[in-house]
CSV table of C-alpha atoms in Angstrom, one decimal:
chain,number,residue,atom,x,y,z
A,1,MET,CA,7.1,21.0,-9.5
A,2,ASP,CA,7.0,18.6,-6.5
A,3,ARG,CA,9.5,15.8,-6.1
A,4,ALA,CA,8.8,12.5,-4.3
A,5,ALA,CA,11.2,10.4,-2.2
A,6,LEU,CA,9.8,6.9,-2.1
A,7,PHE,CA,11.1,4.4,0.5
A,8,ASP,CA,10.8,0.7,1.1
A,9,VAL,CA,10.8,0.1,4.9
A,10,ASP,CA,12.0,-3.4,6.0
A,11,GLY,CA,15.8,-3.6,5.5
A,12,THR,CA,15.9,-0.1,4.2
A,13,LEU,CA,14.8,2.1,7.1
A,14,VAL,CA,14.4,-0.6,9.8
A,15,ASP,CA,16.8,-3.4,10.5
A,16,THR,CA,14.3,-6.2,10.2
A,17,ASN,CA,15.3,-8.5,7.3
A,18,HIS,CA,17.0,-11.1,9.4
A,19,LEU,CA,14.2,-11.1,11.9
A,20,HIS,CA,11.9,-11.9,9.0
A,21,VAL,CA,14.3,-14.7,7.9
A,22,VAL,CA,14.3,-16.4,11.3
A,23,THR,CA,10.5,-16.1,11.8
A,24,TRP,CA,9.6,-17.3,8.3
A,25,TRP,CA,12.1,-20.2,8.7
A,26,GLU,CA,10.4,-21.1,12.0
A,27,ALA,CA,6.9,-20.8,10.4
A,28,PHE,CA,8.0,-23.2,7.6
A,29,ARG,CA,9.6,-25.5,10.1
A,30,GLN,CA,6.5,-25.8,12.2
A,31,ALA,CA,4.5,-26.7,9.1
A,32,GLY,CA,7.0,-29.4,8.2
A,33,HIS,CA,8.9,-27.6,5.5
A,34,GLU,CA,12.7,-27.5,5.4
A,35,VAL,CA,13.6,-24.2,3.7
A,36,PRO,CA,17.2,-23.0,4.0
A,37,MET,CA,17.6,-19.6,5.7
A,38,HIS,CA,19.7,-18.3,2.7
A,39,ALA,CA,16.7,-19.0,0.4
A,40,VAL,CA,14.4,-17.2,2.8
A,41,HIS,CA,16.7,-14.2,2.9
A,42,ARG,CA,16.7,-13.9,-0.9
A,43,ALA,CA,12.9,-13.9,-0.8
A,44,ILE,CA,12.5,-11.2,1.8
A,45,GLY,CA,10.8,-8.1,0.3
A,46,LEU,CA,8.1,-10.1,-1.4
A,47,GLY,CA,4.6,-10.0,0.0
A,48,SER,CA,3.6,-13.0,2.2
A,49,ASP,CA,1.6,-14.8,-0.5
A,50,ASP,CA,4.4,-14.3,-3.1
A,51,LEU,CA,7.1,-15.3,-0.7
A,52,VAL,CA,5.4,-18.6,0.1
A,53,ALA,CA,4.8,-19.3,-3.5
A,54,HIS,CA,8.4,-18.4,-4.4
A,55,LEU,CA,9.9,-20.7,-1.8
A,56,LEU,CA,7.5,-23.7,-1.9
A,57,GLY,CA,6.5,-23.6,-5.6
A,58,ASP,CA,3.3,-24.1,-7.4
A,59,GLU,CA,3.0,-27.8,-6.4
A,60,ARG,CA,2.6,-26.9,-2.7
A,61,ASP,CA,-0.5,-27.5,-0.7
A,62,LYS,CA,-2.0,-24.0,-1.1
A,63,ASP,CA,-4.4,-24.6,1.7
A,64,GLN,CA,-1.4,-24.1,4.1
A,65,ASP,CA,-0.6,-20.6,2.8
A,66,ALA,CA,-2.8,-18.7,5.2
A,67,ALA,CA,-1.6,-20.7,8.2
A,68,LEU,CA,2.0,-20.1,7.2
A,69,SER,CA,1.5,-16.4,6.9
A,70,ALA,CA,-0.4,-16.3,10.2
A,71,ALA,CA,2.4,-18.2,11.9
A,72,HIS,CA,5.1,-15.8,10.6
A,73,LYS,CA,3.0,-12.8,11.6
A,74,ALA,CA,2.6,-14.2,15.2
A,75,LEU,CA,6.3,-15.0,15.5
A,76,TYR,CA,7.5,-11.7,14.1
A,77,GLY,CA,4.9,-9.8,16.2
A,78,GLN,CA,6.9,-10.6,19.3
A,79,TYR,CA,9.5,-8.1,18.1
A,80,PHE,CA,7.1,-5.2,17.4
A,81,GLU,CA,8.1,-3.1,20.4
A,82,ARG,CA,11.9,-3.4,19.9
A,83,LEU,CA,12.4,-3.1,16.1
A,84,PRO,CA,15.6,-1.2,15.5
A,85,ALA,CA,15.8,1.7,13.0
A,86,LEU,CA,18.8,1.7,10.8
A,87,PRO,CA,21.4,4.4,11.4
A,88,LYS,CA,20.0,7.9,10.7
A,89,ALA,CA,16.8,6.6,9.0
A,90,GLY,CA,14.6,9.2,10.6
A,91,GLU,CA,17.2,12.0,10.0
A,92,LEU,CA,17.3,11.1,6.3
A,93,LEU,CA,13.5,11.4,5.9
A,94,ARG,CA,13.4,14.7,7.8
A,95,ARG,CA,16.3,16.1,5.7
A,96,LEU,CA,14.5,15.2,2.5
A,97,HIS,CA,11.2,16.6,3.8
A,98,GLY,CA,13.0,19.8,4.7
A,99,ASP,CA,14.5,19.9,1.3
A,100,GLY,CA,11.0,19.9,-0.3
A,101,TRP,CA,10.7,16.2,-1.1
A,102,THR,CA,7.3,14.5,-0.5
A,103,VAL,CA,8.2,11.3,1.4
A,104,VAL,CA,6.0,8.3,0.8
A,105,LEU,CA,6.6,4.8,2.1
A,106,ALA,CA,6.0,1.8,-0.2
A,107,THR,CA,5.9,-1.4,1.8
A,108,SER,CA,4.4,-4.8,1.9
A,109,ALA,CA,3.8,-4.3,5.7
A,110,SER,CA,0.4,-3.2,6.9
A,111,GLY,CA,-1.7,-2.8,10.1
A,112,ALA,CA,0.0,-3.3,13.4
A,113,GLU,CA,3.3,-4.3,11.7
A,114,LEU,CA,3.4,-1.0,9.8
A,115,GLY,CA,2.6,0.9,12.9
A,116,ALA,CA,5.5,-0.7,14.7
A,117,LEU,CA,7.9,0.1,11.8
A,118,ARG,CA,6.8,3.7,11.8
A,119,ARG,CA,7.3,3.9,15.6
A,120,ALA,CA,10.8,2.5,15.1
A,121,ILE,CA,11.7,5.1,12.5
A,122,GLY,CA,10.2,7.9,14.6
A,123,ALA,CA,9.8,10.4,11.7
A,124,ASP,CA,6.0,10.6,11.2
A,125,ASP,CA,6.3,14.3,10.9
A,126,ALA,CA,8.3,13.8,7.6
A,127,ILE,CA,6.2,11.1,6.1
A,128,GLU,CA,3.4,12.3,3.8
A,129,ASP,CA,1.7,8.9,3.1
A,130,THR,CA,2.1,5.2,2.9
A,131,ALA,CA,1.4,2.7,0.1
A,132,SER,CA,0.9,-0.6,2.1
A,133,ALA,CA,0.1,-4.2,1.1
A,134,GLU,CA,-3.6,-3.4,1.7
A,135,ASP,CA,-3.6,-0.8,-1.0
A,136,VAL,CA,-2.5,-2.9,-4.0
A,137,GLU,CA,-3.4,-6.2,-5.7
A,138,GLN,CA,0.2,-7.1,-6.7
A,139,GLY,CA,3.2,-6.6,-4.5
A,140,LYS,CA,6.8,-6.1,-5.5
A,141,PRO,CA,8.4,-6.9,-8.0
A,142,ALA,CA,5.3,-5.7,-9.7
A,143,ALA,CA,5.3,-1.9,-10.3
A,144,GLU,CA,1.9,-1.4,-8.6
A,145,PRO,CA,3.3,-0.5,-5.1
A,146,VAL,CA,5.6,2.1,-6.5
A,147,GLU,CA,3.0,3.4,-8.9
A,148,HIS,CA,0.5,3.8,-6.0
A,149,ALA,CA,3.1,5.6,-4.0
A,150,LEU,CA,3.5,8.0,-7.0
A,151,GLU,CA,-0.2,8.6,-7.0
A,152,LEU,CA,-0.2,9.4,-3.3
A,153,ALA,CA,2.7,11.8,-3.8
A,154,GLY,CA,1.0,13.4,-6.8
A,155,VAL,CA,4.1,13.4,-9.0
A,156,PRO,CA,5.1,11.6,-12.3
A,157,ALA,CA,7.8,8.9,-12.3
A,158,SER,CA,10.3,11.3,-13.7
A,159,ARG,CA,10.1,13.4,-10.5
A,160,ALA,CA,10.7,10.5,-8.1
A,161,VAL,CA,13.5,8.5,-6.5
A,162,PHE,CA,12.8,5.1,-4.9
A,163,VAL,CA,15.1,3.7,-2.2
A,164,GLY,CA,15.1,0.0,-1.3
A,165,ASP,CA,17.3,-2.9,-0.3
A,166,THR,CA,16.2,-5.9,-2.3
A,167,VAL,CA,16.2,-6.9,-6.0
A,168,TRP,CA,12.4,-6.9,-5.7
A,169,ASP,CA,12.5,-3.2,-4.8
A,170,MET,CA,14.8,-2.3,-7.7
A,171,ARG,CA,12.7,-4.3,-10.2
A,172,ALA,CA,9.5,-2.7,-9.0
A,173,GLY,CA,10.9,0.8,-9.2
A,174,SER,CA,12.4,0.2,-12.6
A,175,LYS,CA,9.1,-1.1,-14.0
A,176,ALA,CA,7.4,2.0,-12.6
A,177,GLY,CA,10.0,4.2,-14.4
A,178,VAL,CA,11.5,5.9,-11.3
A,179,ARG,CA,15.2,6.3,-10.5
A,180,CYS,CA,16.3,3.6,-8.1
A,181,VAL,CA,18.8,3.8,-5.2
A,182,GLY,CA,19.9,0.6,-3.4
A,183,LEU,CA,21.0,0.1,0.2
A,184,LEU,CA,23.3,-2.7,1.3
A,185,CYS,CA,21.9,-2.9,4.9
A,186,GLY,CA,19.3,-5.5,3.9
A,187,GLY,CA,22.1,-8.0,3.1
A,188,ILE,CA,21.8,-8.2,-0.7
A,189,PRO,CA,25.1,-7.7,-2.7
A,190,ARG,CA,25.8,-4.5,-4.6
A,191,ALA,CA,26.1,-6.3,-7.9
A,192,ASP,CA,22.6,-7.9,-7.5
A,193,LEU,CA,21.0,-4.5,-6.7
A,194,GLU,CA,22.7,-2.8,-9.7
A,195,GLU,CA,21.7,-5.6,-12.0
A,196,ALA,CA,18.1,-5.2,-10.9
A,197,GLY,CA,18.1,-1.5,-11.6
A,198,ALA,CA,19.9,0.5,-8.9
A,199,GLU,CA,21.7,3.5,-10.4
A,200,ALA,CA,23.7,3.9,-7.2
A,201,VAL,CA,24.2,1.8,-4.0
A,202,TYR,CA,24.9,3.1,-0.5
A,203,ALA,CA,25.7,1.2,2.8
A,204,ASP,CA,22.7,2.4,4.7
A,205,PRO,CA,20.5,5.5,5.4
A,206,ALA,CA,23.4,7.2,7.2
A,207,ASP,CA,25.7,6.7,4.2
A,208,LEU,CA,23.1,8.1,1.9
A,209,LEU,CA,22.4,11.1,4.1
A,210,ASP,CA,26.2,11.8,4.4
A,211,ARG,CA,26.4,11.8,0.6
A,212,LEU,CA,23.0,13.2,-0.3
A,213,ASP,CA,24.2,16.1,-2.3
A,214,GLY,CA,26.0,13.9,-4.8
A,215,SER,CA,23.1,11.4,-5.0
A,216,ALA,CA,19.9,11.2,-7.0
A,217,PHE,CA,18.5,13.5,-4.4
A,218,GLY,CA,21.1,16.2,-4.9
Protein backbone atom coordinates (compact mmCIF):
# COMPACT_ATOMS: atom_id res chain seq x y z
CA MET A 1 0.00 0.00 0.00
CA ASP A 2 1.27 3.50 -0.82
CA ARG A 3 2.57 5.86 1.84
CA ALA A 4 2.39 9.64 1.81
CA ALA A 5 4.90 12.16 3.13
CA LEU A 6 3.07 15.45 3.54
CA PHE A 7 5.04 18.66 4.04
CA ASP A 8 4.31 22.20 5.02
CA VAL A 9 6.63 24.56 3.11
CA ASP A 10 7.24 27.94 4.80
CA GLY A 11 9.54 27.45 7.78
CA THR A 12 9.65 23.69 7.14
CA LEU A 13 11.42 23.38 3.79
CA VAL A 14 12.21 27.04 3.04
CA ASP A 15 13.62 29.54 5.56
CA THR A 16 10.92 32.18 5.16
CA ASN A 17 9.13 32.60 8.49
CA HIS A 18 11.07 35.65 9.59
CA LEU A 19 10.68 37.24 6.17
CA HIS A 20 6.94 36.82 6.63
CA VAL A 21 7.17 38.35 10.10
CA VAL A 22 8.93 41.48 8.85
CA THR A 23 6.73 41.93 5.78
CA TRP A 24 3.48 41.39 7.71
CA TRP A 25 4.72 43.79 10.40
CA GLU A 26 5.42 46.41 7.74
CA ALA A 27 2.04 45.85 6.08
CA PHE A 28 0.30 46.38 9.43
CA ARG A 29 2.48 49.43 10.17
CA GLN A 30 1.63 51.05 6.84
CA ALA A 31 -2.07 50.59 7.63
CA GLY A 32 -1.69 52.20 11.05
CA HIS A 33 -1.62 49.05 13.19
CA GLU A 34 1.04 48.46 15.84
CA VAL A 35 1.41 44.68 15.99
CA PRO A 36 4.46 43.31 17.86
CA MET A 37 6.74 41.12 15.78
CA HIS A 38 6.60 38.31 18.34
CA ALA A 39 2.82 38.18 17.91
CA VAL A 40 3.18 38.08 14.13
CA HIS A 41 5.69 35.25 14.45
CA ARG A 42 3.30 33.13 16.46
CA ALA A 43 0.62 33.64 13.79
CA ILE A 44 2.80 32.62 10.83
CA GLY A 45 1.40 29.46 9.29
CA LEU A 46 -2.16 30.73 9.20
CA GLY A 47 -3.62 31.76 5.87
CA SER A 48 -3.68 35.51 5.19
CA ASP A 49 -7.32 36.07 6.15
CA ASP A 50 -6.99 34.02 9.33
CA LEU A 51 -3.71 35.70 10.25
CA VAL A 52 -5.23 39.17 10.00
CA ALA A 53 -8.27 38.10 12.02
CA HIS A 54 -6.07 36.41 14.64
CA LEU A 55 -3.88 39.50 15.12
CA LEU A 56 -6.42 42.31 14.80
CA GLY A 57 -9.53 40.62 16.22
CA ASP A 58 -13.17 40.58 15.20
CA GLU A 59 -13.66 44.28 15.94
CA ARG A 60 -11.23 45.37 13.22
CA ASP A 61 -12.26 47.22 10.08
CA LYS A 62 -12.65 44.17 7.85
CA ASP A 63 -12.67 46.38 4.76
CA GLN A 64 -8.90 46.69 5.30
CA ASP A 65 -8.24 42.93 5.15
CA ALA A 66 -7.71 42.69 1.40
CA ALA A 67 -5.40 45.71 1.36
CA LEU A 68 -3.34 44.30 4.23
CA SER A 69 -2.92 40.97 2.44
CA ALA A 70 -2.02 42.73 -0.81
CA ALA A 71 0.57 44.88 0.98
CA HIS A 72 2.16 41.83 2.58
CA LYS A 73 2.17 40.01 -0.75
CA ALA A 74 3.91 42.91 -2.48
CA LEU A 75 6.51 43.32 0.26
CA TYR A 76 7.23 39.59 0.49
CA GLY A 77 7.34 39.30 -3.31
CA GLN A 78 10.57 41.28 -3.32
CA TYR A 79 12.31 38.17 -1.96
CA PHE A 80 10.91 35.62 -4.41
CA GLU A 81 14.15 35.14 -6.34
CA ARG A 82 16.33 34.68 -3.24
CA LEU A 83 14.29 32.53 -0.88
CA PRO A 84 16.67 30.15 0.92
CA ALA A 85 15.88 26.46 1.23
CA LEU A 86 16.53 24.99 4.65
CA PRO A 87 19.46 22.55 4.94
CA LYS A 88 18.97 19.39 2.86
CA ALA A 89 15.28 20.11 2.21
CA GLY A 90 15.49 18.92 -1.38
CA GLU A 91 17.60 15.91 -0.41
CA LEU A 92 15.01 14.88 2.18
CA LEU A 93 12.18 14.95 -0.36
CA ARG A 94 14.23 13.01 -2.91
CA ARG A 95 15.20 10.38 -0.32
CA LEU A 96 11.57 9.86 0.68
CA HIS A 97 10.48 9.71 -2.95
CA GLY A 98 13.20 7.17 -3.62
CA ASP A 99 12.04 5.13 -0.63
CA GLY A 100 8.55 4.87 -2.10
CA TRP A 101 6.78 7.71 -0.32
CA THR A 102 4.37 9.91 -2.27
CA VAL A 103 5.46 13.47 -1.46
CA VAL A 104 2.72 16.12 -1.35
CA LEU A 105 3.08 19.71 -0.19
CA ALA A 106 0.33 21.22 2.00
CA THR A 107 0.77 24.98 2.13
CA SER A 108 -1.13 28.24 2.43
CA ALA A 109 1.03 29.62 -0.40
CA SER A 110 -0.26 29.72 -3.96
CA GLY A 111 0.46 31.19 -7.38
CA ALA A 112 3.77 32.99 -7.89
CA GLU A 113 4.68 32.58 -4.23
CA LEU A 114 4.33 28.81 -4.40
CA GLY A 115 6.38 28.77 -7.59
CA ALA A 116 9.17 30.69 -5.86
CA LEU A 117 9.13 28.29 -2.93
CA ARG A 118 9.33 25.26 -5.20
CA ARG A 119 12.26 26.81 -7.09
CA ALA A 120 14.03 27.35 -3.77
CA ILE A 121 13.55 23.71 -2.76
CA GLY A 122 14.68 22.49 -6.17
CA ALA A 123 13.11 19.05 -5.89
CA ASP A 124 10.15 19.12 -8.27
CA ASP A 125 11.16 15.66 -9.47
CA ALA A 126 10.28 14.30 -6.03
CA ILE A 127 7.03 16.23 -5.45
CA GLU A 128 3.90 14.43 -6.61
CA ASP A 129 1.39 17.22 -5.99
CA THR A 130 0.55 20.32 -3.96
CA ALA A 131 -2.46 21.24 -1.83
CA SER A 132 -2.40 25.04 -1.88
CA ALA A 133 -4.53 27.83 -0.43
CA GLU A 134 -6.54 27.93 -3.65
CA ASP A 135 -7.69 24.33 -3.17
CA VAL A 136 -9.40 24.60 0.23
CA GLU A 137 -12.05 26.71 1.95
CA GLN A 138 -10.42 26.57 5.39
CA GLY A 139 -6.69 26.81 6.07
CA LYS A 140 -4.69 25.41 8.96
CA PRO A 141 -5.37 24.72 11.81
CA ALA A 142 -8.44 23.21 10.13
CA ALA A 143 -7.86 19.68 8.89
CA GLU A 144 -8.91 20.48 5.31
CA PRO A 145 -5.43 21.26 3.86
CA VAL A 146 -4.03 17.98 5.18
CA GLU A 147 -7.13 16.03 4.16
CA HIS A 148 -6.87 17.44 0.64
CA ALA A 149 -3.19 16.44 0.53
CA LEU A 150 -4.23 12.92 1.51
CA GLU A 151 -6.75 12.86 -1.34
CA LEU A 152 -4.07 13.95 -3.79
CA ALA A 153 -1.75 11.23 -2.50
CA GLY A 154 -4.51 8.64 -2.60
CA VAL A 155 -3.80 7.21 0.83
CA PRO A 156 -5.69 7.02 4.14
CA ALA A 157 -4.54 9.05 7.14
CA SER A 158 -3.07 5.92 8.72
CA ARG A 159 -0.54 5.70 5.88
CA ALA A 160 0.70 9.30 6.05
CA VAL A 161 3.13 11.46 8.01
CA PHE A 162 2.85 15.25 8.07
CA VAL A 163 5.91 17.44 8.70
CA GLY A 164 5.51 21.07 9.77
CA ASP A 165 7.03 23.80 11.90
CA THR A 166 4.08 25.53 13.59
CA VAL A 167 1.39 24.66 16.10
CA TRP A 168 -1.11 25.30 13.29
CA ASP A 169 0.52 22.50 11.27
CA MET A 170 0.45 20.08 14.18
CA ARG A 171 -3.18 20.85 15.00
CA ALA A 172 -4.24 20.45 11.37
CA GLY A 173 -2.41 17.14 11.04
CA SER A 174 -3.80 15.85 14.33
CA LYS A 175 -7.36 16.73 13.31
CA ALA A 176 -6.80 14.89 10.02
CA GLY A 177 -5.60 11.81 11.91
CA VAL A 178 -2.07 11.65 10.52
CA ARG A 179 1.18 11.21 12.42
CA CYS A 180 2.81 14.60 12.93
CA VAL A 181 6.50 15.48 12.99
CA GLY A 182 7.66 18.95 14.05
CA LEU A 183 10.71 20.94 12.99
CA LEU A 184 12.30 23.70 15.08
CA CYS A 185 13.59 25.73 12.12
CA GLY A 186 10.45 27.85 12.03
CA GLY A 187 11.25 29.24 15.47
CA ILE A 188 8.48 27.61 17.51
CA PRO A 189 9.58 25.87 20.76
CA ARG A 190 9.68 22.09 20.99
CA ALA A 191 7.20 22.01 23.90
CA ASP A 192 4.61 23.96 21.89
CA LEU A 193 4.92 21.64 18.90
CA GLU A 194 4.61 18.56 21.10
CA GLU A 195 1.59 19.97 22.93
CA ALA A 196 -0.06 20.65 19.57
CA GLY A 197 0.42 17.05 18.42
CA ALA A 198 3.99 16.40 17.26
CA GLU A 199 5.08 12.87 18.11
CA ALA A 200 8.72 13.80 17.47
CA VAL A 201 10.61 17.03 16.87
CA TYR A 202 13.79 17.59 14.83
CA ALA A 203 15.98 20.63 14.29
CA ASP A 204 15.46 20.98 10.54
CA PRO A 205 15.17 18.89 7.34
CA ALA A 206 18.86 17.91 7.57
CA ASP A 207 18.40 16.58 11.10
CA LEU A 208 15.33 14.59 10.05
CA LEU A 209 17.19 13.19 7.04
CA ASP A 210 20.14 12.16 9.19
CA ARG A 211 17.82 10.33 11.59
CA LEU A 212 15.24 9.15 9.07
CA ASP A 213 15.53 5.44 9.86
CA GLY A 214 14.51 6.01 13.48
CA SER A 215 11.73 8.45 12.63
CA ALA A 216 8.08 8.04 11.67
CA PHE A 217 9.41 7.47 8.13
CA GLY A 218 11.63 4.58 9.20
